mmCIF file with all atom_site columns, C-alpha atoms in Angstrom:
data_model
loop_
_atom_site.group_PDB
_atom_site.id
_atom_site.type_symbol
_atom_site.label_atom_id
_atom_site.label_alt_id
_atom_site.label_comp_id
_atom_site.label_asym_id
_atom_site.label_entity_id
_atom_site.label_seq_id
_atom_site.pdbx_PDB_ins_code
_atom_site.Cartn_x
_atom_site.Cartn_y
_atom_site.Cartn_z
_atom_site.occupancy
_atom_site.B_iso_or_equiv
_atom_site.pdbx_formal_charge
_atom_site.auth_seq_id
_atom_site.auth_comp_id
_atom_site.auth_asym_id
_atom_site.auth_atom_id
_atom_site.pdbx_PDB_model_num
ATOM 1   C CA . MET A 1 1   ? -3.580  76.788 189.501 1.00 81.00 ? 121 MET A CA 1
ATOM 2   C CA . LYS A 1 2   ? -3.153  72.626 190.655 1.00 92.00 ? 122 LYS A CA 1
ATOM 3   C CA . GLN A 1 3   ? -0.214  72.029 190.963 1.00 97.00 ? 123 GLN A CA 1
ATOM 4   C CA . VAL A 1 4   ? 1.148   69.090 188.493 1.00 98.00 ? 124 VAL A CA 1
ATOM 5   C CA . ILE A 1 5   ? 1.385   65.175 189.554 1.00 98.00 ? 125 ILE A CA 1
ATOM 6   C CA . LEU A 1 6   ? 3.369   63.221 186.402 1.00 98.00 ? 126 LEU A CA 1
ATOM 7   C CA . VAL A 1 7   ? 2.511   59.976 186.714 1.00 98.00 ? 127 VAL A CA 1
ATOM 8   C CA . VAL A 1 8   ? 5.040   57.227 184.948 1.00 97.00 ? 128 VAL A CA 1
ATOM 9   C CA . ASP A 1 9   ? 3.744   53.559 184.738 1.00 96.00 ? 129 ASP A CA 1
ATOM 10  C CA . ASP A 1 10  ? 3.267   51.350 181.513 1.00 95.00 ? 130 ASP A CA 1
ATOM 11  C CA . ASP A 1 11  ? 0.677   49.515 183.451 1.00 94.00 ? 131 ASP A CA 1
ATOM 12  C CA . LYS A 1 12  ? -2.620  51.704 181.582 1.00 94.00 ? 132 LYS A CA 1
ATOM 13  C CA . SER A 1 13  ? -5.282  51.520 183.999 1.00 94.00 ? 133 SER A CA 1
ATOM 14  C CA . ASN A 1 14  ? -2.812  52.372 186.989 1.00 94.00 ? 134 ASN A CA 1
ATOM 15  C CA . LEU A 1 15  ? -2.610  55.390 185.152 1.00 95.00 ? 135 LEU A CA 1
ATOM 16  C CA . MET A 1 16  ? -6.590  55.782 184.831 1.00 95.00 ? 136 MET A CA 1
ATOM 17  C CA . ILE A 1 17  ? -7.133  54.774 187.936 1.00 95.00 ? 137 ILE A CA 1
ATOM 18  C CA . ALA A 1 18  ? -4.452  58.152 189.374 1.00 94.00 ? 138 ALA A CA 1
ATOM 19  C CA . GLN A 1 19  ? -6.193  59.972 186.752 1.00 94.00 ? 139 GLN A CA 1
ATOM 20  C CA . LYS A 1 20  ? -9.243  59.404 188.867 1.00 95.00 ? 140 LYS A CA 1
ATOM 21  C CA . LEU A 1 21  ? -7.631  60.029 192.439 1.00 96.00 ? 141 LEU A CA 1
ATOM 22  C CA . LEU A 1 22  ? -5.948  62.681 191.866 1.00 96.00 ? 142 LEU A CA 1
ATOM 23  C CA . ALA A 1 23  ? -7.701  65.169 188.835 1.00 94.00 ? 143 ALA A CA 1
ATOM 24  C CA . GLU A 1 24  ? -10.113 66.959 191.320 1.00 94.00 ? 144 GLU A CA 1
ATOM 25  C CA . GLU A 1 25  ? -7.324  68.364 193.252 1.00 95.00 ? 145 GLU A CA 1
ATOM 26  C CA . TYR A 1 26  ? -4.004  68.250 190.922 1.00 97.00 ? 146 TYR A CA 1
ATOM 27  C CA . LYS A 1 27  ? -3.294  67.958 187.480 1.00 97.00 ? 147 LYS A CA 1
ATOM 28  C CA . VAL A 1 28  ? -1.963  64.926 185.816 1.00 97.00 ? 148 VAL A CA 1
ATOM 29  C CA . ALA A 1 29  ? -0.110  64.416 183.673 1.00 97.00 ? 149 ALA A CA 1
ATOM 30  C CA . ALA A 1 30  ? 0.784   60.418 181.886 1.00 97.00 ? 150 ALA A CA 1
ATOM 31  C CA . ALA A 1 31  ? 3.951   58.629 180.799 1.00 97.00 ? 151 ALA A CA 1
ATOM 32  C CA . ASN A 1 32  ? 3.921   55.409 180.259 1.00 96.00 ? 152 ASN A CA 1
ATOM 33  C CA . SER A 1 33  ? 7.650   54.663 179.875 1.00 96.00 ? 153 SER A CA 1
ATOM 34  C CA . GLY A 1 34  ? 10.711  55.925 181.149 1.00 95.00 ? 154 GLY A CA 1
ATOM 35  C CA . GLU A 1 35  ? 10.972  57.668 177.904 1.00 95.00 ? 155 GLU A CA 1
ATOM 36  C CA . LEU A 1 36  ? 8.110   59.036 177.514 1.00 97.00 ? 156 LEU A CA 1
ATOM 37  C CA . THR A 1 37  ? 8.661   60.899 180.797 1.00 97.00 ? 157 THR A CA 1
ATOM 38  C CA . PHE A 1 38  ? 11.967  62.653 179.632 1.00 97.00 ? 158 PHE A CA 1
ATOM 39  C CA . ARG A 1 39  ? 10.118  63.724 176.425 1.00 97.00 ? 159 ARG A CA 1
ATOM 40  C CA . TYR A 1 40  ? 7.688   65.156 179.087 1.00 98.00 ? 160 TYR A CA 1
ATOM 41  C CA . LEU A 1 41  ? 10.436  66.678 181.505 1.00 98.00 ? 161 LEU A CA 1
ATOM 42  C CA . GLU A 1 42  ? 11.753  68.979 178.143 1.00 96.00 ? 162 GLU A CA 1
ATOM 43  C CA . LYS A 1 43  ? 9.252   70.826 178.500 1.00 97.00 ? 163 LYS A CA 1
ATOM 44  C CA . ASN A 1 44  ? 7.351   70.644 181.334 1.00 97.00 ? 164 ASN A CA 1
ATOM 45  C CA . ILE A 1 45  ? 8.459   70.512 185.043 1.00 97.00 ? 165 ILE A CA 1
ATOM 46  C CA . PRO A 1 46  ? 5.598   68.897 187.381 1.00 98.00 ? 166 PRO A CA 1
ATOM 47  C CA . ASP A 1 47  ? 5.668   68.956 191.157 1.00 98.00 ? 167 ASP A CA 1
ATOM 48  C CA . LEU A 1 48  ? 5.690   65.709 192.089 1.00 97.00 ? 168 LEU A CA 1
ATOM 49  C CA . ILE A 1 49  ? 6.594   62.348 190.017 1.00 98.00 ? 169 ILE A CA 1
ATOM 50  C CA . LEU A 1 50  ? 4.698   59.075 191.051 1.00 97.00 ? 170 LEU A CA 1
ATOM 51  C CA . LEU A 1 51  ? 7.211   56.303 189.427 1.00 96.00 ? 171 LEU A CA 1
ATOM 52  C CA . ASP A 1 52  ? 6.122   52.967 188.673 1.00 95.00 ? 172 ASP A CA 1
ATOM 53  C CA . ILE A 1 53  ? 9.959   50.893 189.044 1.00 93.00 ? 173 ILE A CA 1
ATOM 54  C CA . GLN A 1 54  ? 8.760   47.680 186.633 1.00 91.00 ? 174 GLN A CA 1
ATOM 55  C CA . MET A 1 55  ? 8.029   48.613 183.068 1.00 92.00 ? 175 MET A CA 1
ATOM 56  C CA . PRO A 1 56  ? 10.051  47.998 180.306 1.00 91.00 ? 176 PRO A CA 1
ATOM 57  C CA . GLY A 1 57  ? 12.450  49.698 178.756 1.00 92.00 ? 177 GLY A CA 1
ATOM 58  C CA . MET A 1 58  ? 13.695  52.150 181.106 1.00 94.00 ? 178 MET A CA 1
ATOM 59  C CA . ASP A 1 59  ? 12.487  51.175 184.967 1.00 94.00 ? 179 ASP A CA 1
ATOM 60  C CA . GLY A 1 60  ? 11.828  53.256 187.802 1.00 94.00 ? 180 GLY A CA 1
ATOM 61  C CA . PHE A 1 61  ? 15.467  53.341 188.826 1.00 94.00 ? 181 PHE A CA 1
ATOM 62  C CA . GLN A 1 62  ? 17.095  54.023 185.181 1.00 96.00 ? 182 GLN A CA 1
ATOM 63  C CA . VAL A 1 63  ? 14.618  56.467 185.238 1.00 97.00 ? 183 VAL A CA 1
ATOM 64  C CA . MET A 1 64  ? 15.421  58.331 188.836 1.00 95.00 ? 184 MET A CA 1
ATOM 65  C CA . GLN A 1 65  ? 19.250  57.585 188.342 1.00 95.00 ? 185 GLN A CA 1
ATOM 66  C CA . LYS A 1 66  ? 18.888  60.003 185.025 1.00 96.00 ? 186 LYS A CA 1
ATOM 67  C CA . LEU A 1 67  ? 16.519  63.012 187.143 1.00 97.00 ? 187 LEU A CA 1
ATOM 68  C CA . GLN A 1 68  ? 19.738  62.766 190.117 1.00 95.00 ? 188 GLN A CA 1
ATOM 69  C CA . GLU A 1 69  ? 21.966  63.401 187.090 1.00 95.00 ? 189 GLU A CA 1
ATOM 70  C CA . SER A 1 70  ? 20.342  66.210 186.238 1.00 94.00 ? 190 SER A CA 1
ATOM 71  C CA . GLU A 1 71  ? 20.594  69.543 187.933 1.00 94.00 ? 191 GLU A CA 1
ATOM 72  C CA . LYS A 1 72  ? 17.029  70.529 186.020 1.00 93.00 ? 192 LYS A CA 1
ATOM 73  C CA . TRP A 1 73  ? 15.073  67.351 187.109 1.00 96.00 ? 193 TRP A CA 1
ATOM 74  C CA . ARG A 1 74  ? 16.475  66.285 190.110 1.00 93.00 ? 194 ARG A CA 1
ATOM 75  C CA . LYS A 1 75  ? 14.459  68.282 192.445 1.00 94.00 ? 195 LYS A CA 1
ATOM 76  C CA . ILE A 1 76  ? 11.995  67.520 191.110 1.00 97.00 ? 196 ILE A CA 1
ATOM 77  C CA . PRO A 1 77  ? 9.901   65.018 194.621 1.00 97.00 ? 197 PRO A CA 1
ATOM 78  C CA . VAL A 1 78  ? 9.876   61.333 193.270 1.00 97.00 ? 198 VAL A CA 1
ATOM 79  C CA . ILE A 1 79  ? 7.322   58.882 195.166 1.00 95.00 ? 199 ILE A CA 1
ATOM 80  C CA . PHE A 1 80  ? 7.951   55.719 193.993 1.00 92.00 ? 200 PHE A CA 1
ATOM 81  C CA . LEU A 1 81  ? 4.857   53.432 193.638 1.00 85.00 ? 201 LEU A CA 1
ATOM 82  C CA . THR A 1 82  ? 5.179   49.258 193.665 1.00 78.00 ? 202 THR A CA 1
ATOM 83  C CA . ALA A 1 83  ? 3.819   46.210 193.977 1.00 76.00 ? 203 ALA A CA 1
ATOM 84  C CA . ASP A 1 84  ? 7.305   45.435 195.938 1.00 75.00 ? 204 ASP A CA 1
ATOM 85  C CA . ARG A 1 85  ? 7.219   45.503 199.427 1.00 78.00 ? 205 ARG A CA 1
ATOM 86  C CA . SER A 1 86  ? 10.608  44.412 200.140 1.00 82.00 ? 206 SER A CA 1
ATOM 87  C CA . GLU A 1 87  ? 12.631  46.235 202.603 1.00 84.00 ? 207 GLU A CA 1
ATOM 88  C CA . LYS A 1 88  ? 15.643  46.160 199.915 1.00 86.00 ? 208 LYS A CA 1
ATOM 89  C CA . THR A 1 89  ? 13.671  47.676 197.410 1.00 81.00 ? 209 THR A CA 1
ATOM 90  C CA . GLU A 1 90  ? 12.641  50.403 199.397 1.00 79.00 ? 210 GLU A CA 1
ATOM 91  C CA . GLU A 1 91  ? 15.975  51.034 200.823 1.00 84.00 ? 211 GLU A CA 1
ATOM 92  C CA . ALA A 1 92  ? 16.608  51.267 197.521 1.00 82.00 ? 212 ALA A CA 1
ATOM 93  C CA . CYS A 1 93  ? 14.784  53.355 196.616 1.00 73.00 ? 213 CYS A CA 1
ATOM 94  C CA . PHE A 1 94  ? 15.466  55.852 198.716 1.00 78.00 ? 214 PHE A CA 1
ATOM 95  C CA . LYS A 1 95  ? 18.999  55.481 198.367 1.00 82.00 ? 215 LYS A CA 1
ATOM 96  C CA . ILE A 1 96  ? 18.690  56.726 194.057 1.00 83.00 ? 216 ILE A CA 1
ATOM 97  C CA . GLY A 1 97  ? 16.655  60.003 196.185 1.00 79.00 ? 217 GLY A CA 1
ATOM 98  C CA . ALA A 1 98  ? 12.952  58.962 196.490 1.00 84.00 ? 218 ALA A CA 1
ATOM 99  C CA . VAL A 1 99  ? 11.094  61.379 198.467 1.00 82.00 ? 219 VAL A CA 1
ATOM 100 C CA . ASP A 1 100 ? 8.643   58.111 199.722 1.00 80.00 ? 220 ASP A CA 1
ATOM 101 C CA . TYR A 1 101 ? 7.624   54.627 198.956 1.00 76.00 ? 221 TYR A CA 1
#
């Protein structure tokens, strides 16, 4: 059985690219907002979350904060995906619990 990766990004083209790149090796689920992420997580626990930072509504840091507050979701590894290359952002991602950036 394939491992499941949840890709969270408000950009539909990024979701489609992730699907194309990962679908051969993984089952890929997608959410285009933080709110839809938690709707998905109510019924499913993925093996990994690829999380965008800049999203309208609930941004990636807010999603990560909520994940870390939950015993059920805290152990899901999260990799932040972003065009932001600043060291400050990278440091913030690791501080909040990301496994990679």
